[in-house]
């Protein structure tokens, strides 16, 4: 097919269109960031005066916001650990094993991503409520693992499929056991994928609302639940500061994933197995 030559006007038009679309998508984020530094108590945009008061109130020791951030961080950390354990196990089985009904198992693993979160939250509520575990950080973390583990599995399956299996076969032919192969070859090469899975699992848990809402108590409210309660009957400007911190956290997480993947790509081009002289 003959391609039409690009013109200067075409380049300018595409650049303007792309810039306009990016500005439109980033507009809510920019508004939140600017409003979070407003000094008034109603969250107006643009602010007439600027202050860091709402950030100070969010980080005040002993306050509801600091307690919710600490609780969400604990739950997200537990969720990340559970998701990596389940993700590494399931991804290894799906990417390296020959499971019967492979497609059905794969679909079952990814089912929580397709089912509405409110349905998953209701099911978890009915499961944990008779056991008296509502409000338990462990129970909420297990519930978040239902949503975070499939994401970790997808990332790790893609990572494992990108690793040359001949390296593992070579190590096995020289007498290395499965644990040695995993410890010395597979997991070191899969480190970028493991870090990416950990980052996305943490963010998924930290931002999750429905499961936390169903399983929280007045004494255990995660950050998204507290944000919802703060906006339900009134407008608390502290929410804008919290939102700005969440935006910064997401940006830092994406930058971390990009850096790790880039470093992992450079490392994959080097020799993984040391070459020793046969003496």
Tab-separated table of N, CA and C in Angstrom, residues 41-126:
chain	number	residue	atom	x	y	z
A	41	UNK	N	-11.708	26.617	53.662
A	41	UNK	CA	-12.236	25.375	54.198
A	41	UNK	C	-13.304	24.721	53.346
A	42	UNK	N	-13.484	25.179	52.119
A	42	UNK	CA	-14.526	24.597	51.263
A	42	UNK	C	-13.967	24.016	49.981
A	43	UNK	N	-12.651	24.090	49.790
A	43	UNK	CA	-12.036	23.470	48.626
A	43	UNK	C	-12.400	24.133	47.313
A	44	UNK	N	-12.287	25.442	47.226
A	44	UNK	CA	-12.628	26.146	45.988
A	44	UNK	C	-11.454	26.110	45.010
A	45	UNK	N	-11.799	26.214	43.719
A	45	UNK	CA	-10.778	26.258	42.674
A	45	UNK	C	-11.069	27.447	41.757
A	46	UNK	N	-10.084	28.268	41.470
A	46	UNK	CA	-8.710	28.242	42.038
A	46	UNK	C	-8.695	28.856	43.430
A	47	UNK	N	-7.769	28.430	44.296
A	47	UNK	CA	-7.720	28.969	45.665
A	47	UNK	C	-7.344	30.447	45.666
A	48	UNK	N	-7.902	31.188	46.626
A	48	UNK	CA	-7.546	32.598	46.775
A	48	UNK	C	-6.251	32.742	47.569
A	49	UNK	N	-6.024	31.826	48.495
A	49	UNK	CA	-4.803	31.812	49.281
A	49	UNK	C	-4.264	30.381	49.314
A	50	UNK	N	-2.968	30.254	49.509
A	50	UNK	CA	-2.328	28.943	49.486
A	50	UNK	C	-1.734	28.625	50.852
A	51	UNK	N	-1.814	27.338	51.214
A	51	UNK	CA	-1.308	26.897	52.508
A	51	UNK	C	-1.098	25.386	52.462
A	52	UNK	N	-0.310	24.888	53.406
A	52	UNK	CA	-0.095	23.444	53.549
A	52	UNK	C	-0.873	22.892	54.747
A	53	UNK	N	-1.900	23.632	55.165
A	53	UNK	CA	-2.644	23.252	56.369
A	53	UNK	C	-3.264	21.862	56.247
A	54	UNK	N	-3.825	21.538	55.090
A	54	UNK	CA	-4.527	20.268	54.940
A	54	UNK	C	-3.556	19.092	54.928
A	55	UNK	N	-2.354	19.302	54.440
A	55	UNK	CA	-1.339	18.255	54.526
A	55	UNK	C	-0.906	18.036	55.975
A	56	UNK	N	-0.796	19.120	56.719
A	56	UNK	CA	-0.442	18.991	58.135
A	56	UNK	C	-1.540	18.277	58.921
A	57	UNK	N	-2.789	18.580	58.588
A	57	UNK	CA	-3.892	17.917	59.264
A	57	UNK	C	-3.944	16.439	58.897
A	58	UNK	N	-3.631	16.118	57.654
A	58	UNK	CA	-3.631	14.710	57.231
A	58	UNK	C	-2.553	13.918	57.969
A	59	UNK	N	-1.391	14.510	58.192
A	59	UNK	CA	-0.274	13.797	58.825
A	59	UNK	C	-0.222	13.990	60.332
A	60	UNK	N	-1.211	14.633	60.920
A	60	UNK	CA	-1.184	14.884	62.359
A	60	UNK	C	-1.190	13.573	63.133
A	61	UNK	N	-0.246	13.363	64.061
A	61	UNK	CA	-0.215	12.110	64.839
A	61	UNK	C	-1.481	11.941	65.666
A	62	UNK	N	-1.990	10.734	65.691
A	62	UNK	CA	-3.185	10.443	66.460
A	62	UNK	C	-4.485	10.788	65.777
A	63	UNK	N	-4.436	11.388	64.598
A	63	UNK	CA	-5.657	11.740	63.888
A	63	UNK	C	-6.232	10.575	63.109
A	64	UNK	N	-7.463	10.757	62.641
A	64	UNK	CA	-8.123	9.684	61.889
A	64	UNK	C	-7.408	9.400	60.567
A	65	UNK	N	-6.906	10.460	59.930
A	65	UNK	CA	-6.260	10.267	58.634
A	65	UNK	C	-4.961	9.474	58.781
A	66	UNK	N	-4.153	9.835	59.760
A	66	UNK	CA	-2.893	9.110	59.968
A	66	UNK	C	-3.154	7.654	60.329
A	67	UNK	N	-4.181	7.409	61.144
A	67	UNK	CA	-4.501	6.028	61.524
A	67	UNK	C	-4.984	5.231	60.313
A	68	UNK	N	-5.785	5.849	59.458
A	68	UNK	CA	-6.281	5.147	58.274
A	68	UNK	C	-5.155	4.872	57.277
A	69	UNK	N	-4.236	5.822	57.130
A	69	UNK	CA	-3.093	5.602	56.233
A	69	UNK	C	-2.240	4.449	56.741
A	70	UNK	N	-2.007	4.411	58.064
A	70	UNK	CA	-1.216	3.319	58.640
A	70	UNK	C	-1.919	1.978	58.456
A	71	UNK	N	-3.241	1.947	58.658
A	71	UNK	CA	-3.989	0.707	58.489
A	71	UNK	C	-3.980	0.251	57.031
A	72	UNK	N	-4.197	1.177	56.103
A	72	UNK	CA	-4.174	0.824	54.685
A	72	UNK	C	-2.795	0.329	54.265
A	73	UNK	N	-1.743	0.930	54.808
A	73	UNK	CA	-0.381	0.492	54.481
A	73	UNK	C	-0.132	-0.920	54.999
A	74	UNK	N	-0.600	-1.215	56.212
A	74	UNK	CA	-0.445	-2.565	56.766
A	74	UNK	C	-1.193	-3.585	55.927
A	75	UNK	N	-2.435	-3.288	55.603
A	75	UNK	CA	-3.244	-4.221	54.808
A	75	UNK	C	-2.632	-4.404	53.421
A	76	UNK	N	-2.177	-3.321	52.810
A	76	UNK	CA	-1.571	-3.421	51.479
A	76	UNK	C	-0.282	-4.232	51.515
A	77	UNK	N	0.494	-4.109	52.589
A	77	UNK	CA	1.725	-4.897	52.716
A	77	UNK	C	1.413	-6.382	52.835
A	78	UNK	N	0.416	-6.720	53.666
A	78	UNK	CA	0.012	-8.125	53.796
A	78	UNK	C	-0.525	-8.650	52.464
A	79	UNK	N	-1.323	-7.834	51.796
A	79	UNK	CA	-1.875	-8.241	50.502
A	79	UNK	C	-0.770	-8.490	49.488
A	80	UNK	N	0.236	-7.641	49.482
A	80	UNK	CA	1.355	-7.813	48.553
A	80	UNK	C	2.076	-9.132	48.802
A	81	UNK	N	2.312	-9.450	50.079
A	81	UNK	CA	2.997	-10.709	50.402
A	81	UNK	C	2.157	-11.909	49.964
A	82	UNK	N	0.865	-11.893	50.278
A	82	UNK	CA	-0.008	-13.008	49.877
A	82	UNK	C	-0.097	-13.127	48.361
A	83	UNK	N	-0.196	-11.988	47.677
A	83	UNK	CA	-0.345	-12.012	46.226
A	83	UNK	C	0.915	-12.540	45.542
A	84	UNK	N	2.082	-12.183	46.066
A	84	UNK	CA	3.321	-12.676	45.467
A	84	UNK	C	3.464	-14.184	45.658
A	85	UNK	N	3.085	-14.675	46.839
A	85	UNK	CA	3.165	-16.125	47.076
A	85	UNK	C	2.220	-16.872	46.146
A	86	UNK	N	0.960	-16.432	46.108
A	86	UNK	CA	-0.014	-17.089	45.222
A	86	UNK	C	0.337	-16.861	43.761
A	87	UNK	N	0.772	-15.646	43.439
A	87	UNK	CA	1.082	-15.325	42.047
A	87	UNK	C	2.251	-16.126	41.519
A	88	UNK	N	3.333	-16.245	42.301
A	88	UNK	CA	4.493	-17.008	41.852
A	88	UNK	C	4.150	-18.480	41.682
A	89	UNK	N	3.355	-19.019	42.611
A	89	UNK	CA	2.975	-20.431	42.525
A	89	UNK	C	2.086	-20.701	41.320
A	90	UNK	N	1.019	-19.894	41.181
A	90	UNK	CA	0.082	-20.111	40.075
A	90	UNK	C	0.721	-19.808	38.728
A	91	UNK	N	1.515	-18.748	38.649
A	91	UNK	CA	2.146	-18.393	37.381
A	91	UNK	C	3.128	-19.466	36.938
A	92	UNK	N	3.873	-20.031	37.878
A	92	UNK	CA	4.800	-21.107	37.527
A	92	UNK	C	4.047	-22.320	36.996
A	93	UNK	N	2.928	-22.651	37.644
A	93	UNK	CA	2.143	-23.799	37.189
A	93	UNK	C	1.536	-23.555	35.811
A	94	UNK	N	1.049	-22.321	35.565
A	94	UNK	CA	0.395	-22.027	34.296
A	94	UNK	C	1.392	-21.811	33.164
A	95	UNK	N	2.561	-21.246	33.484
A	95	UNK	CA	3.543	-20.944	32.440
A	95	UNK	C	4.494	-22.099	32.168
A	96	UNK	N	4.766	-22.930	33.173
A	96	UNK	CA	5.740	-23.996	33.013
A	96	UNK	C	5.111	-25.390	33.042
A	97	UNK	N	3.991	-25.540	33.717
A	97	UNK	CA	3.386	-26.860	33.856
A	97	UNK	C	2.467	-27.200	32.693
A	98	UNK	N	2.042	-28.439	32.696
A	98	UNK	CA	1.081	-28.926	31.688
A	98	UNK	C	-0.169	-29.386	32.427
A	99	UNK	N	-0.970	-28.412	32.829
A	99	UNK	CA	-2.152	-28.705	33.618
A	99	UNK	C	-3.290	-29.183	32.733
A	100	UNK	N	-4.058	-30.173	33.205
A	100	UNK	CA	-5.279	-30.514	32.472
A	100	UNK	C	-6.290	-29.371	32.589
A	101	UNK	N	-7.073	-29.187	31.561
A	101	UNK	CA	-8.043	-28.093	31.523
A	101	UNK	C	-7.350	-26.750	31.780
A	102	UNK	N	-6.244	-26.542	31.097
A	102	UNK	CA	-5.430	-25.346	31.313
A	102	UNK	C	-6.240	-24.069	31.110
A	103	UNK	N	-7.050	-24.025	30.064
A	103	UNK	CA	-7.839	-22.822	29.774
A	103	UNK	C	-8.858	-22.556	30.871
A	104	UNK	N	-9.502	-23.628	31.369
A	104	UNK	CA	-10.495	-23.458	32.433
A	104	UNK	C	-9.840	-22.961	33.720
A	105	UNK	N	-8.681	-23.511	34.045
A	105	UNK	CA	-7.966	-23.066	35.247
A	105	UNK	C	-7.550	-21.606	35.104
A	106	UNK	N	-7.065	-21.243	33.927
A	106	UNK	CA	-6.648	-19.862	33.673
A	106	UNK	C	-7.838	-18.912	33.822
A	107	UNK	N	-8.982	-19.298	33.281
A	107	UNK	CA	-10.172	-18.464	33.411
A	107	UNK	C	-10.645	-18.351	34.850
A	108	UNK	N	-10.534	-19.452	35.619
A	108	UNK	CA	-10.948	-19.427	37.022
A	108	UNK	C	-10.055	-18.495	37.838
A	109	UNK	N	-8.759	-18.509	37.535
A	109	UNK	CA	-7.830	-17.647	38.259
A	109	UNK	C	-8.135	-16.174	38.006
A	110	UNK	N	-8.527	-15.845	36.782
A	110	UNK	CA	-8.781	-14.453	36.417
A	110	UNK	C	-10.232	-14.025	36.653
A	111	UNK	N	-11.074	-14.925	37.126
A	111	UNK	CA	-12.494	-14.613	37.318
A	111	UNK	C	-12.737	-13.411	38.230
A	112	UNK	N	-11.977	-13.229	39.330
A	112	UNK	CA	-12.250	-12.061	40.189
A	112	UNK	C	-12.115	-10.722	39.481
A	113	UNK	N	-11.356	-10.671	38.386
A	113	UNK	CA	-11.223	-9.419	37.652
A	113	UNK	C	-12.450	-9.119	36.808
A	114	UNK	N	-13.246	-10.145	36.504
A	114	UNK	CA	-14.421	-9.970	35.654
A	114	UNK	C	-15.697	-9.775	36.459
A	115	UNK	N	-15.724	-10.323	37.666
A	115	UNK	CA	-16.907	-10.213	38.507
A	115	UNK	C	-16.933	-8.828	39.157
A	116	UNK	N	-18.092	-8.167	39.229
A	116	UNK	CA	-18.164	-6.854	39.889
A	116	UNK	C	-17.638	-6.923	41.323
A	117	UNK	N	-16.891	-5.911	41.709
A	117	UNK	CA	-16.252	-5.930	43.028
A	117	UNK	C	-17.266	-5.960	44.161
A	118	UNK	N	-18.428	-5.355	43.952
A	118	UNK	CA	-19.428	-5.372	45.019
A	118	UNK	C	-19.920	-6.794	45.266
A	119	UNK	N	-19.973	-7.636	44.227
A	119	UNK	CA	-20.365	-9.028	44.396
A	119	UNK	C	-19.296	-9.790	45.177
A	120	UNK	N	-18.030	-9.552	44.828
A	120	UNK	CA	-16.931	-10.181	45.569
A	120	UNK	C	-16.954	-9.733	47.026
A	121	UNK	N	-17.188	-8.453	47.258
A	121	UNK	CA	-17.213	-7.926	48.623
A	121	UNK	C	-18.345	-8.551	49.432
A	122	UNK	N	-19.517	-8.716	48.832
A	122	UNK	CA	-20.640	-9.335	49.533
A	122	UNK	C	-20.330	-10.783	49.886
A	123	UNK	N	-19.726	-11.517	48.946
A	123	UNK	CA	-19.361	-12.897	49.229
A	123	UNK	C	-18.352	-13.006	50.365
A	124	UNK	N	-17.360	-12.122	50.386
A	124	UNK	CA	-16.373	-12.137	51.467
A	124	UNK	C	-17.015	-11.758	52.798
A	125	UNK	N	-17.952	-10.816	52.761
A	125	UNK	CA	-18.665	-10.445	53.994
A	125	UNK	C	-19.417	-11.635	54.570
A	126	UNK	N	-20.126	-12.362	53.718
A	126	UNK	CA	-20.885	-13.529	54.184
A	126	UNK	C	-19.962	-14.646	54.666
